[in-house]
PDB file of C-alpha atoms in Angstrom:
ATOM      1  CA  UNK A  29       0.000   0.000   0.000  1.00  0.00           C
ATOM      2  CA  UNK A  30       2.687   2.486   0.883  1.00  0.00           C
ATOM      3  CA  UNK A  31       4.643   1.705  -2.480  1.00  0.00           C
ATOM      4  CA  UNK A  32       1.230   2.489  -4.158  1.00  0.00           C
ATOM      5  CA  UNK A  33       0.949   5.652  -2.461  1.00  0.00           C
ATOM      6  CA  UNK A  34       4.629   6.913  -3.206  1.00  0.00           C
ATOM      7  CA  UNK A  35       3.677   6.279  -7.198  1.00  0.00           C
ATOM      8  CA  UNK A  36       1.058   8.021  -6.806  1.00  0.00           C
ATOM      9  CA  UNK A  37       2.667  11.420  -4.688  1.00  0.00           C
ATOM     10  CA  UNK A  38       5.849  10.664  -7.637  1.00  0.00           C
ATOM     11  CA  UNK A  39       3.164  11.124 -10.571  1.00  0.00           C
ATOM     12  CA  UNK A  40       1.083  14.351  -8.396  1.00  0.00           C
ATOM     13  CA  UNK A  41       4.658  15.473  -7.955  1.00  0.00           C
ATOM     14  CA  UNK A  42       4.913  15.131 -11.840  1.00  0.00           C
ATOM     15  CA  UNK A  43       1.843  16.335 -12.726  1.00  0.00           C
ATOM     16  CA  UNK A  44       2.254  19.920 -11.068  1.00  0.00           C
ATOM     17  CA  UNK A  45       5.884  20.628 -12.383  1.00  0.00           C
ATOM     18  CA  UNK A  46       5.245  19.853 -16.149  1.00  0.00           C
ATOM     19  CA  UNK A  47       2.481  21.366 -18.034  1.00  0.00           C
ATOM     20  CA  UNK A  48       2.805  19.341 -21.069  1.00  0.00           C
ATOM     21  CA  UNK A  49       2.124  15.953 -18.990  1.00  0.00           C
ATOM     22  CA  UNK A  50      -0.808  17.933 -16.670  1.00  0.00           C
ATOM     23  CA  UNK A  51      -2.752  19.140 -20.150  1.00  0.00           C
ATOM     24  CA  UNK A  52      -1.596  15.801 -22.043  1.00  0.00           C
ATOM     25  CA  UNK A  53      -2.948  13.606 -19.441  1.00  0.00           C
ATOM     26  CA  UNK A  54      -5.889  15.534 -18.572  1.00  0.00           C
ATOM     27  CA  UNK A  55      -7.190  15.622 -22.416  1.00  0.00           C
ATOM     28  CA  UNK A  56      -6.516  11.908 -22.594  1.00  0.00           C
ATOM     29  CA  UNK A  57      -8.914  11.105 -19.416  1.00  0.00           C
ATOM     30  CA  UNK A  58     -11.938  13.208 -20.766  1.00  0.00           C
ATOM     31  CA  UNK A  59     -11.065  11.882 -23.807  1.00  0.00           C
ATOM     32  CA  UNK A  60     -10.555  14.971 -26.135  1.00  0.00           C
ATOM     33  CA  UNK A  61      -7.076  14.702 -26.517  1.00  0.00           C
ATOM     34  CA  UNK A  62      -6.427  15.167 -30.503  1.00  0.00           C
ATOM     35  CA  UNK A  63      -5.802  11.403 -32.241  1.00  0.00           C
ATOM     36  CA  UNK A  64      -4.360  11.387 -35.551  1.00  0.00           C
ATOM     37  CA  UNK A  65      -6.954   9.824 -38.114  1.00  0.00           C
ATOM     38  CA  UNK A  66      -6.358   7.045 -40.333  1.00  0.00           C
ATOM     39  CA  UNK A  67      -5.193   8.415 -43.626  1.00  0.00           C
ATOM     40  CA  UNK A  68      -7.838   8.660 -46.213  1.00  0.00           C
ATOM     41  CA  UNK A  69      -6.837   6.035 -48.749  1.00  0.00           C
ATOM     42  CA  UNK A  70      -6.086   3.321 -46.017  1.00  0.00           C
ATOM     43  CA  UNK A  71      -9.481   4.120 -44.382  1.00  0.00           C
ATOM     44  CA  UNK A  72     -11.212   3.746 -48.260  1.00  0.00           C
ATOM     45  CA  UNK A  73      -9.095   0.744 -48.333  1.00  0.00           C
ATOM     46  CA  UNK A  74     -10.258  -0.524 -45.107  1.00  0.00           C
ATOM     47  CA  UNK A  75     -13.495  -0.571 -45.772  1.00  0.00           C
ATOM     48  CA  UNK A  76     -13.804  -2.201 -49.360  1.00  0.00           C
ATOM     49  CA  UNK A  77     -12.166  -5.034 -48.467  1.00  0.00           C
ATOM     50  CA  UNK A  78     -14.205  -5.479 -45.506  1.00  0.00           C
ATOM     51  CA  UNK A  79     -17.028  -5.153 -48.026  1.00  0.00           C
ATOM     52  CA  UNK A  80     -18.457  -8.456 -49.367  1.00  0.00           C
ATOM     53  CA  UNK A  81     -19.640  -6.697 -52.882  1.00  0.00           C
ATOM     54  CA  UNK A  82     -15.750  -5.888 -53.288  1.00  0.00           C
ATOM     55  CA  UNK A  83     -13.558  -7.215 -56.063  1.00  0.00           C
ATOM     56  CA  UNK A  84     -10.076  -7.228 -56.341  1.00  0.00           C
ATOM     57  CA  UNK A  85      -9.882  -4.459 -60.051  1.00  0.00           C
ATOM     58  CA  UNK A  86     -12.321  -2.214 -57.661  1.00  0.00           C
ATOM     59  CA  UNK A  87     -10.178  -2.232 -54.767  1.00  0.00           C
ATOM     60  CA  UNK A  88      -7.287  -1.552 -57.385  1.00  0.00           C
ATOM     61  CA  UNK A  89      -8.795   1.460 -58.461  1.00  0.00           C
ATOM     62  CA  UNK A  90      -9.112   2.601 -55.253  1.00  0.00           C
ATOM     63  CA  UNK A  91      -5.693   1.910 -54.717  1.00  0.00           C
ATOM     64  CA  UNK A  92      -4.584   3.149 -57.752  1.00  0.00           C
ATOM     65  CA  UNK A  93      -5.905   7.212 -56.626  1.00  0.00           C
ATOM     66  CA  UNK A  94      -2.612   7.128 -54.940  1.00  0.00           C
ATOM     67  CA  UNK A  95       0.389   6.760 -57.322  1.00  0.00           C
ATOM     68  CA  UNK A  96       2.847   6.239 -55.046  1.00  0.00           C
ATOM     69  CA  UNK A  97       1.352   3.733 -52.867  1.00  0.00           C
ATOM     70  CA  UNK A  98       0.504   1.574 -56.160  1.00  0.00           C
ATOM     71  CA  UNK A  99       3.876   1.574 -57.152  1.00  0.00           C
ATOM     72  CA  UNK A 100       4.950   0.456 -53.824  1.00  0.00           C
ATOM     73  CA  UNK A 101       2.549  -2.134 -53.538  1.00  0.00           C
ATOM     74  CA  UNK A 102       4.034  -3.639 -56.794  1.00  0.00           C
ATOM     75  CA  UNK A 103       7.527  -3.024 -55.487  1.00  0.00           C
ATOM     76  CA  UNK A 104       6.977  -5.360 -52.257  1.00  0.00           C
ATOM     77  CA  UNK A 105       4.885  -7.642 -54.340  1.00  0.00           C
ATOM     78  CA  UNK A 106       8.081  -8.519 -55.863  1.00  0.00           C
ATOM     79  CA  UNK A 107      10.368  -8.046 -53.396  1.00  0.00           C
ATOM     80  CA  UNK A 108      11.981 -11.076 -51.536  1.00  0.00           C
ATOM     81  CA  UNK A 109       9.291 -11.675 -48.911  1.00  0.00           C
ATOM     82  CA  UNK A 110       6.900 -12.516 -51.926  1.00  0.00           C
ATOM     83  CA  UNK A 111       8.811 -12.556 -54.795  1.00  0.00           C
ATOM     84  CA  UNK A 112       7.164 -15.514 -57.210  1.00  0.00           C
ATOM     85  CA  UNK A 113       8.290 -16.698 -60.442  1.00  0.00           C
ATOM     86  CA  UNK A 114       6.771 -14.121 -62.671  1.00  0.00           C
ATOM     87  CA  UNK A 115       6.825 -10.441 -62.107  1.00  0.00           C
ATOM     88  CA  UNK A 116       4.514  -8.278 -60.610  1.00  0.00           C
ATOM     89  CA  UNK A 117       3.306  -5.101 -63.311  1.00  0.00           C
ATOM     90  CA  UNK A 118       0.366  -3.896 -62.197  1.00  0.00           C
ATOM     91  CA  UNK A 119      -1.895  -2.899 -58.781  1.00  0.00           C
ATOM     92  CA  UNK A 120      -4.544  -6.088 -59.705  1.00  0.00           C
ATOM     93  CA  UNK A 121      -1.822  -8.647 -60.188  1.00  0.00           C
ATOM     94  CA  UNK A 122      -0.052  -7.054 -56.718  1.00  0.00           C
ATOM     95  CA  UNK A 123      -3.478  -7.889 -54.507  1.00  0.00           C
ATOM     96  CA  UNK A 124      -4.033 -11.250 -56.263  1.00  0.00           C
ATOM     97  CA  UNK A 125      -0.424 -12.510 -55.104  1.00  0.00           C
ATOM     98  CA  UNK A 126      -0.573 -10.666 -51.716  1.00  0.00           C
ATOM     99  CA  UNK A 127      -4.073 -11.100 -50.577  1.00  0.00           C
ATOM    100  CA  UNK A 128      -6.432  -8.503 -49.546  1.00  0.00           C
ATOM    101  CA  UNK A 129      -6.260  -8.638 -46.333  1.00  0.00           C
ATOM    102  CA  UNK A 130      -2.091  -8.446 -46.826  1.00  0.00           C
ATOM    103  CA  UNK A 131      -2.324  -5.852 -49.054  1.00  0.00           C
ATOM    104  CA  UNK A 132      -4.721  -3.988 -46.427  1.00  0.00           C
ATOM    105  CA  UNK A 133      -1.964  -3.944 -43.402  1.00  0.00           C
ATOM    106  CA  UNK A 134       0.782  -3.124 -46.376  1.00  0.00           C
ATOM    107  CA  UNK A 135      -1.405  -0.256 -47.420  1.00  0.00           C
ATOM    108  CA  UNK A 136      -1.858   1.360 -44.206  1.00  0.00           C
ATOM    109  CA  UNK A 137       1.639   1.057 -43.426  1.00  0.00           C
ATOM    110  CA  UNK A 138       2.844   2.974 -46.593  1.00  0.00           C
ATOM    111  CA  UNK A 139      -0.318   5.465 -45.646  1.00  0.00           C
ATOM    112  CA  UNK A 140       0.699   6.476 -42.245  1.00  0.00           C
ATOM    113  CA  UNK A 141       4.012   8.317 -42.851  1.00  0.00           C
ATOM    114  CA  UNK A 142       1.340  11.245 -43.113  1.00  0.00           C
ATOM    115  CA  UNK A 143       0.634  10.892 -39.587  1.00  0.00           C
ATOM    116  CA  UNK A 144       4.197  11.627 -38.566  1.00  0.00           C
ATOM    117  CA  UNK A 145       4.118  15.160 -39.114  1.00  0.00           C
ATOM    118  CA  UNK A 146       4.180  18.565 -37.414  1.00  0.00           C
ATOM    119  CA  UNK A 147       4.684  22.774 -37.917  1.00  0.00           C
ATOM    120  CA  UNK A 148       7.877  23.593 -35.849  1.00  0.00           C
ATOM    121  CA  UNK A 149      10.876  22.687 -37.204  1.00  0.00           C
ATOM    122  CA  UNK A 150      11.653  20.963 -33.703  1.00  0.00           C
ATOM    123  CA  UNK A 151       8.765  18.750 -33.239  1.00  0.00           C
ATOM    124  CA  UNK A 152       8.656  18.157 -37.162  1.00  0.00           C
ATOM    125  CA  UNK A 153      12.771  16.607 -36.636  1.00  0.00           C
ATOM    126  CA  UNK A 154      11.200  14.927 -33.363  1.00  0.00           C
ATOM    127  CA  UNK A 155       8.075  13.412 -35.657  1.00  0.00           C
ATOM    128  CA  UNK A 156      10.399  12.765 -38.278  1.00  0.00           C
ATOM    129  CA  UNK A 157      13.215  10.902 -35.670  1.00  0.00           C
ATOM    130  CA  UNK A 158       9.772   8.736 -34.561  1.00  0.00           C
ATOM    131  CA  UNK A 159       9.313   7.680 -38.068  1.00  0.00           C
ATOM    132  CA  UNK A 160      12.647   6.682 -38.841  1.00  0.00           C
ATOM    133  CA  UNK A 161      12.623   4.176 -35.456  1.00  0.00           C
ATOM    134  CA  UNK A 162       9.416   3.412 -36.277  1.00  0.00           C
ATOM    135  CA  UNK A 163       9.798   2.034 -39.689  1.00  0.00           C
ATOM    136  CA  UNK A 164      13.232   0.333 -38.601  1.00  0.00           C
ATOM    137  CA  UNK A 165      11.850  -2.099 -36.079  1.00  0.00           C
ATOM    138  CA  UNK A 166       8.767  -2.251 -38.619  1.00  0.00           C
ATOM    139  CA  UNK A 167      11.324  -3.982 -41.007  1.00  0.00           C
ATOM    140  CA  UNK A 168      13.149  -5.655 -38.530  1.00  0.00           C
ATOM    141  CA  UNK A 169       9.774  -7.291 -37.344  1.00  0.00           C
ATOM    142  CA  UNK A 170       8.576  -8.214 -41.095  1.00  0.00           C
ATOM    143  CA  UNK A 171      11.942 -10.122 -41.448  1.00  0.00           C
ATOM    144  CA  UNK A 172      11.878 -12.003 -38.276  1.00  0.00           C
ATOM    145  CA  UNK A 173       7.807 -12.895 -38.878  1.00  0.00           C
ATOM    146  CA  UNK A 174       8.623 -13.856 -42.196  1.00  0.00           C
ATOM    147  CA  UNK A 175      10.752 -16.557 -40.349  1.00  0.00           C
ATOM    148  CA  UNK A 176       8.331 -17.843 -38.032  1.00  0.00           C
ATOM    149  CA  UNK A 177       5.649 -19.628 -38.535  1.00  0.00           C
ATOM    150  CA  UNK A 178       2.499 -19.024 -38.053  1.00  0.00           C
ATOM    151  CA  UNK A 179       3.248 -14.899 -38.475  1.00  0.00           C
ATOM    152  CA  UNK A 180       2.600 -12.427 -41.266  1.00  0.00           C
ATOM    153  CA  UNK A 181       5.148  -9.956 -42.422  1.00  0.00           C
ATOM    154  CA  UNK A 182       3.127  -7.224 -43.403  1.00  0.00           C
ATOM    155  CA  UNK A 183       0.784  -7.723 -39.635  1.00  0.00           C
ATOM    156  CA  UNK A 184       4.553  -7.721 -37.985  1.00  0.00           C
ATOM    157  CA  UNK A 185       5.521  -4.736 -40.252  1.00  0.00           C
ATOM    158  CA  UNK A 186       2.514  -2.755 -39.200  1.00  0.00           C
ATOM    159  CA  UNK A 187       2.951  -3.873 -35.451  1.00  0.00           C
ATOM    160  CA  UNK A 188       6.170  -2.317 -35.338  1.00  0.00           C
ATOM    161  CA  UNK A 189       5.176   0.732 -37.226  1.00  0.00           C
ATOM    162  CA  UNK A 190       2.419   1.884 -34.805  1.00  0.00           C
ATOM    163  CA  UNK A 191       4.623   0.413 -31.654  1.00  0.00           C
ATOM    164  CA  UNK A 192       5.362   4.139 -30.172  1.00  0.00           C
ATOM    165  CA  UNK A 193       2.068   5.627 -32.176  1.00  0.00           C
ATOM    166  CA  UNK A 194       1.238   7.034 -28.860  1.00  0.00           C
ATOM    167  CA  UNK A 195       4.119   9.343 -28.859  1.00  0.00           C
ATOM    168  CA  UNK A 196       2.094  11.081 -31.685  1.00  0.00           C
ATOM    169  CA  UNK A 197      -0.270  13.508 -30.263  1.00  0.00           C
ATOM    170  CA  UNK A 198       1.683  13.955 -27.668  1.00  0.00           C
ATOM    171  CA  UNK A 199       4.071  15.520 -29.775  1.00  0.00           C
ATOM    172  CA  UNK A 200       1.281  17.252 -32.200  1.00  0.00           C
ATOM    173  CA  UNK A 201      -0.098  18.829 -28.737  1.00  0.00           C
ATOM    174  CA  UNK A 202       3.824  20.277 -27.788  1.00  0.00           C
ATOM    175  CA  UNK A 203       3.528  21.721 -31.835  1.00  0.00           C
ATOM    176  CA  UNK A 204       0.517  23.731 -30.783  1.00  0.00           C
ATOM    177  CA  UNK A 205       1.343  25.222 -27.804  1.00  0.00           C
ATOM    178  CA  UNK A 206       5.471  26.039 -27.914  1.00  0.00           C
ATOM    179  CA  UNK A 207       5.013  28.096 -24.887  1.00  0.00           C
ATOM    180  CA  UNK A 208       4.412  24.700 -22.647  1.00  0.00           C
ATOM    181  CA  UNK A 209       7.641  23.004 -22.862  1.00  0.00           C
ATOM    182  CA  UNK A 210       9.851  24.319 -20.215  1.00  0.00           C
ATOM    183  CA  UNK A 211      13.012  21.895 -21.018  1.00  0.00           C
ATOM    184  CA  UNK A 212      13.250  18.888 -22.911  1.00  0.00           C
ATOM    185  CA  UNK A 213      12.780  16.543 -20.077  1.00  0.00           C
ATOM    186  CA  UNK A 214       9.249  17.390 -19.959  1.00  0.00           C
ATOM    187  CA  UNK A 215       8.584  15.617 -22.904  1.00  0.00           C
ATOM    188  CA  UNK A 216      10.633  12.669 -22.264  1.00  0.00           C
ATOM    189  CA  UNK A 217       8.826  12.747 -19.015  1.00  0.00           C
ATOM    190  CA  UNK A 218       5.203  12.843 -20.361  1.00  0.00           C
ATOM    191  CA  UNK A 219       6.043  10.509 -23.344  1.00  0.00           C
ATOM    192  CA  UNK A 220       7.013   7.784 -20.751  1.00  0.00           C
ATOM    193  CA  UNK A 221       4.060   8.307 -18.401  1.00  0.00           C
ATOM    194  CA  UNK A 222       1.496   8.246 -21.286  1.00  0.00           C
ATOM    195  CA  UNK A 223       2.932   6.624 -24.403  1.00  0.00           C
ATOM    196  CA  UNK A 224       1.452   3.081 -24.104  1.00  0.00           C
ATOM    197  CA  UNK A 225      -2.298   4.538 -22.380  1.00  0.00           C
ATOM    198  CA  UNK A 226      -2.824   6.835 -25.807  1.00  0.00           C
ATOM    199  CA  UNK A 227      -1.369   4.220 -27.437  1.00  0.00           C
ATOM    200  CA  UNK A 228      -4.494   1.955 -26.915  1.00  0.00           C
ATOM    201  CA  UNK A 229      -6.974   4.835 -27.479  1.00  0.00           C
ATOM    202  CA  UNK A 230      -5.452   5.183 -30.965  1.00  0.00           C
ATOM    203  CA  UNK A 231      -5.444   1.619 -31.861  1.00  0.00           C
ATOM    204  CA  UNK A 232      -9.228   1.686 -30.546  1.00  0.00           C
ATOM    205  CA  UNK A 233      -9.929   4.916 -32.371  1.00  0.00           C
ATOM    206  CA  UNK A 234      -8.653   3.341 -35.383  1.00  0.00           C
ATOM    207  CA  UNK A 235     -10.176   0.003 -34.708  1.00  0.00           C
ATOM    208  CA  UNK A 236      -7.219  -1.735 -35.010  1.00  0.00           C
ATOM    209  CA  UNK A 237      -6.719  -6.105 -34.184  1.00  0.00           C
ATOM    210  CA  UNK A 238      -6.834  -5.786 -30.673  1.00  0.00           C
ATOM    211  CA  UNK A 239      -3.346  -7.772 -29.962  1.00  0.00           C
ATOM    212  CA  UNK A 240      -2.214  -4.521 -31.439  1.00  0.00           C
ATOM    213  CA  UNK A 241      -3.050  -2.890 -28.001  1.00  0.00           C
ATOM    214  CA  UNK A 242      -0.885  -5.437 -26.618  1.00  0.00           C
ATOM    215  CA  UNK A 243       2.232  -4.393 -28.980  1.00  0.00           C
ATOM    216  CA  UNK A 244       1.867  -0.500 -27.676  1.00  0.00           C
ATOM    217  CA  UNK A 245       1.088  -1.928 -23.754  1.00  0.00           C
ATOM    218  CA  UNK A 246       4.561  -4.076 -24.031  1.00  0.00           C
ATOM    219  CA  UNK A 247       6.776  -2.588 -26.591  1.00  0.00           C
ATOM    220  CA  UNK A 248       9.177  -2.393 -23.893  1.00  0.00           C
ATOM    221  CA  UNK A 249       8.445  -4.382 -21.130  1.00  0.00           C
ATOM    222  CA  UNK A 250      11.252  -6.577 -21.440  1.00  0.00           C
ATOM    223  CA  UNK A 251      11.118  -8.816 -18.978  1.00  0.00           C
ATOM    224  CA  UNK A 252       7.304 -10.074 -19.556  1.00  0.00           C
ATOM    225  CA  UNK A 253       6.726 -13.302 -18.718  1.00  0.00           C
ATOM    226  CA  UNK A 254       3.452 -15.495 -18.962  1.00  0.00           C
ATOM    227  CA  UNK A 255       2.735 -18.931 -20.554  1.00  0.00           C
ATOM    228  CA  UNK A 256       0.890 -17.450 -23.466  1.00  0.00           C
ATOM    229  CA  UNK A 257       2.151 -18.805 -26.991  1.00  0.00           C
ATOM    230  CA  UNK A 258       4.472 -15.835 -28.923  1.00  0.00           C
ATOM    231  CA  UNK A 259       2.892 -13.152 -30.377  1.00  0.00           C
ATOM    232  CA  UNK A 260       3.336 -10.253 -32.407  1.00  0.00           C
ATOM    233  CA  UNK A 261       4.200  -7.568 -29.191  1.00  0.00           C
ATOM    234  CA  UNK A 262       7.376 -10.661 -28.622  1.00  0.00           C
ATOM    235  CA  UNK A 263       8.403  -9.761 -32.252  1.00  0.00           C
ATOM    236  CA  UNK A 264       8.367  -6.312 -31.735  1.00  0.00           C
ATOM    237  CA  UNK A 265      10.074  -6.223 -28.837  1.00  0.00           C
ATOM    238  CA  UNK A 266      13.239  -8.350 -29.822  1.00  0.00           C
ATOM    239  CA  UNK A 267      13.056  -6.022 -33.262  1.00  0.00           C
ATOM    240  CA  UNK A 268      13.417  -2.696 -30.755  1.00  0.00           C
ATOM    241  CA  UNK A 269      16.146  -4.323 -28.866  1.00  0.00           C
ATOM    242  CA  UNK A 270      17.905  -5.398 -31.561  1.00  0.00           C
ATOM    243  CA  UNK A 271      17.567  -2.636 -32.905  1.00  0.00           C
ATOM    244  CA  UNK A 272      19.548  -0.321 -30.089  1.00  0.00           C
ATOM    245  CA  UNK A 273      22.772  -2.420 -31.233  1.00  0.00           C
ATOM    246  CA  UNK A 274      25.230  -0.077 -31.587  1.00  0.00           C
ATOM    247  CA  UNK A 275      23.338   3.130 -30.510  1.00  0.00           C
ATOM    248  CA  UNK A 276      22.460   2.448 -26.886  1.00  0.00           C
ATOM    249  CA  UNK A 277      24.958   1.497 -24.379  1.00  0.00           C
ATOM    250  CA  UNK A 278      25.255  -2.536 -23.938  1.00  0.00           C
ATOM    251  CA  UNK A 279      25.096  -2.328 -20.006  1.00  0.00           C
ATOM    252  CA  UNK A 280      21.878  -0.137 -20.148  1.00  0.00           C
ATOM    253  CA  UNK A 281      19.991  -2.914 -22.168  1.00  0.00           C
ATOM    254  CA  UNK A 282      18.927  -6.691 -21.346  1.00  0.00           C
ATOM    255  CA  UNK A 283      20.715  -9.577 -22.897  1.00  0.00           C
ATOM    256  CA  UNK A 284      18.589 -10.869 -25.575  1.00  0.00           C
ATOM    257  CA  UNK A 285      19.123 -14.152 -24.790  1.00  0.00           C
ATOM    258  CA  UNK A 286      18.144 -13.795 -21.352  1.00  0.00           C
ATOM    259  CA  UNK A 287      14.322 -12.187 -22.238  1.00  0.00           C
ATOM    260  CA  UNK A 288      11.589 -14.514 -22.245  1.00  0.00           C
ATOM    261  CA  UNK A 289      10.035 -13.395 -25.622  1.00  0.00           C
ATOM    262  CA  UNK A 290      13.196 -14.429 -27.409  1.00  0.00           C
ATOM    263  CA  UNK A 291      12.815 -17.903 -25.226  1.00  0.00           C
ATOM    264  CA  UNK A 292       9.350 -18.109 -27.116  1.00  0.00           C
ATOM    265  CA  UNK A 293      10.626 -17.114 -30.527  1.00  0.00           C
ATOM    266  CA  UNK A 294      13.798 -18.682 -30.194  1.00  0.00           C
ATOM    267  CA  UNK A 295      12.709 -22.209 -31.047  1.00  0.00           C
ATOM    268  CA  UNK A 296      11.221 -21.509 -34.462  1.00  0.00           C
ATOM    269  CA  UNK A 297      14.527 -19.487 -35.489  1.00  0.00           C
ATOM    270  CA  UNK A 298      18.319 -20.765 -35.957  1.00  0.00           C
ATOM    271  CA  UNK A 299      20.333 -18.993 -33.451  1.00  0.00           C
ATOM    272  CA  UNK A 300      22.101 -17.047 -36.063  1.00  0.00           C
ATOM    273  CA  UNK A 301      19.026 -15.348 -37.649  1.00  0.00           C
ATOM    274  CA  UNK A 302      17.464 -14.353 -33.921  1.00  0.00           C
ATOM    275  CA  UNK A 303      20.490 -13.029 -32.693  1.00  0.00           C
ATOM    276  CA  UNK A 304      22.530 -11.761 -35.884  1.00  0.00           C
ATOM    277  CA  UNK A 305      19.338 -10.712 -37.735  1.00  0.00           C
ATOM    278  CA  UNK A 306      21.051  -7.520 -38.718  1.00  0.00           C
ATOM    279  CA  UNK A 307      23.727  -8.875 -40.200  1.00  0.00           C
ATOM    280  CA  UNK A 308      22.219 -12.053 -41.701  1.00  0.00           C
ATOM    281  CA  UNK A 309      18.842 -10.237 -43.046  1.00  0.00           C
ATOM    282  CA  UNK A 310      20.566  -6.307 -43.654  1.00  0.00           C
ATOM    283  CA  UNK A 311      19.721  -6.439 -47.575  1.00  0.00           C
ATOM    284  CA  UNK A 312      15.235  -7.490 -46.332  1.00  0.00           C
ATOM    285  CA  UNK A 313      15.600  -4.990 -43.842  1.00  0.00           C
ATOM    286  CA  UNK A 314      16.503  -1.978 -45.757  1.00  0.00           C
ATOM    287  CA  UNK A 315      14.625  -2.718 -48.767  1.00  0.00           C
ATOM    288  CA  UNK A 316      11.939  -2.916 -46.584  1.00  0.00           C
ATOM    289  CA  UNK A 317      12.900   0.390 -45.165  1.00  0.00           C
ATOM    290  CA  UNK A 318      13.775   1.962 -47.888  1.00  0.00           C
ATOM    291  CA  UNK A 319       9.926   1.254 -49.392  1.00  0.00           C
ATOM    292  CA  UNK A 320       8.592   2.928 -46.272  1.00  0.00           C
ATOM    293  CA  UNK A 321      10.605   5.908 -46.368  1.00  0.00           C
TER     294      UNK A 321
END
């Protein structure tokens, strides 16, 4: 009870010293905080495949509206994760050999770069930074799903692109009112208090699977441990920690090896491609980035 009651005084303390996390957290609890929306042509998308009168050349003419999403939808349609024997040319032959429901996930992730974006030049490098890490463990995760059985790449891919989506209006809230942020550790501050609760209300708003709530919930909660079978919030986390190789000190992150989500993944992957995966699987993972950028 005490320890309960010392959280609580630690987040009061919190709560009167930085604006940002006070107005942040008290637009999130009456629920008026502002959530990015879906982009348009993933929401169109969305819904026509969900619609039973759909066919695949009217879905490809939604599709098509948006150049540069077509032509990225043929360029992973016949890129290594699918490649097939002949080669893909146009949008209708790219949703026949991915699937709809493929092609739906694939789709929203090439849609929600738009999301990512702000006014100020600071927040707009900060949104811009959140991308970047975003789409990295996004290809990271696509690579190790396509490994595993039993996993999608493009479900993984998306996983680990909306992994820190809760960051988002936390950072499109600090765009509209400069005046609030008193020092940068305010906004590490309030993105670690409220990252994973927004989180969920975005994945809700957006009606998102609901493991995905899971994903945000335990992006980083290393050492989870329960006797559930792996799931998509294991992949992302072993893509996040892999991915801090080189750029975050090795004695301020866990041993791989050592978390129980690799435990859980480790048996359907040689020990080579779960623990070298950047090495062994560099060329997937930045083609893969490369199409989300």
């Amino acid at each position: 009870m005490g320890q309960t009651n010392n959280n609580l005084n630690n987040v009061t303390a919190s709560l009167a010293k930085n604006k940002l996390l006070t107005d942040c957290y008290r637009h999130m609890q009456s629920d008026d905080l502002m959530l990015p929306t879906i982009p348009d042509v993933a929401f169109k998308i969305r819904r026509a495949i969900n619609d039973d009168k759909s066919s695949t050349s009217s879905i490809a003419r939604i599709v098509q509206i948006d150049p540069s999403i077509t032509a990225r939808l043929i360029q992973i349609a016949n890129s290594p994760l699918y490649m097939g024997r002949k080669k893909i040319e146009s949008c209708p032959e790219a949703l026949t050999r991915l699937g709809l429901k493929t092609a739906q996930d694939i789709i929203t992730a090439f849609a929600m770069k738009s999301v990512f974006n702000a006014k100020s030049h600071v927040i707009r490098q900060k949104m811009a930074e959140l991308w970047a890490h975003s789409s990295y463990i996004a290809s990271i995760s696509a690579v190790f799903a396509h490994k595993i059985p039993g996993f999608d790449p493009d479900r993984a891919m998306l996983a680990g692109l909306i992994h820190d989506i809760g960051i988002v209006p936390i950072l499109t809230y600090a765009d509209n009112h400069p005046d609030i942020l008193a020092n940068p550790k305010d906004l590490v501050e309030t993105v670690k208090e409220l990252r994973a609760d927004i989180g969920v209300q975005i994945i809700r708003h957006w009606d998102f699977p609901e493991d995905f709530e899971e994903v945000v919930i335990n992006a980083e909660n290393w050492f989870r441990n329960n006797n559930n079978p792996a799931n998509y919030a294991d992949i992302v986390m072993i893509s996040q920690l892999h991915s801090f190789i080189g750029k975050v000190d090795i004695k301020k992150i866990p041993k791989i090896d050592a978390l129980p989500a690799y435990k859980k993944l480790a048996g359907h992957l040689d020990a080579n491609d779960s623990i070298n995966i950047l090495d062994t699987a560099k060329d997937e993972i930045e083609h893969i980035r490369q199409m989300l950028a």
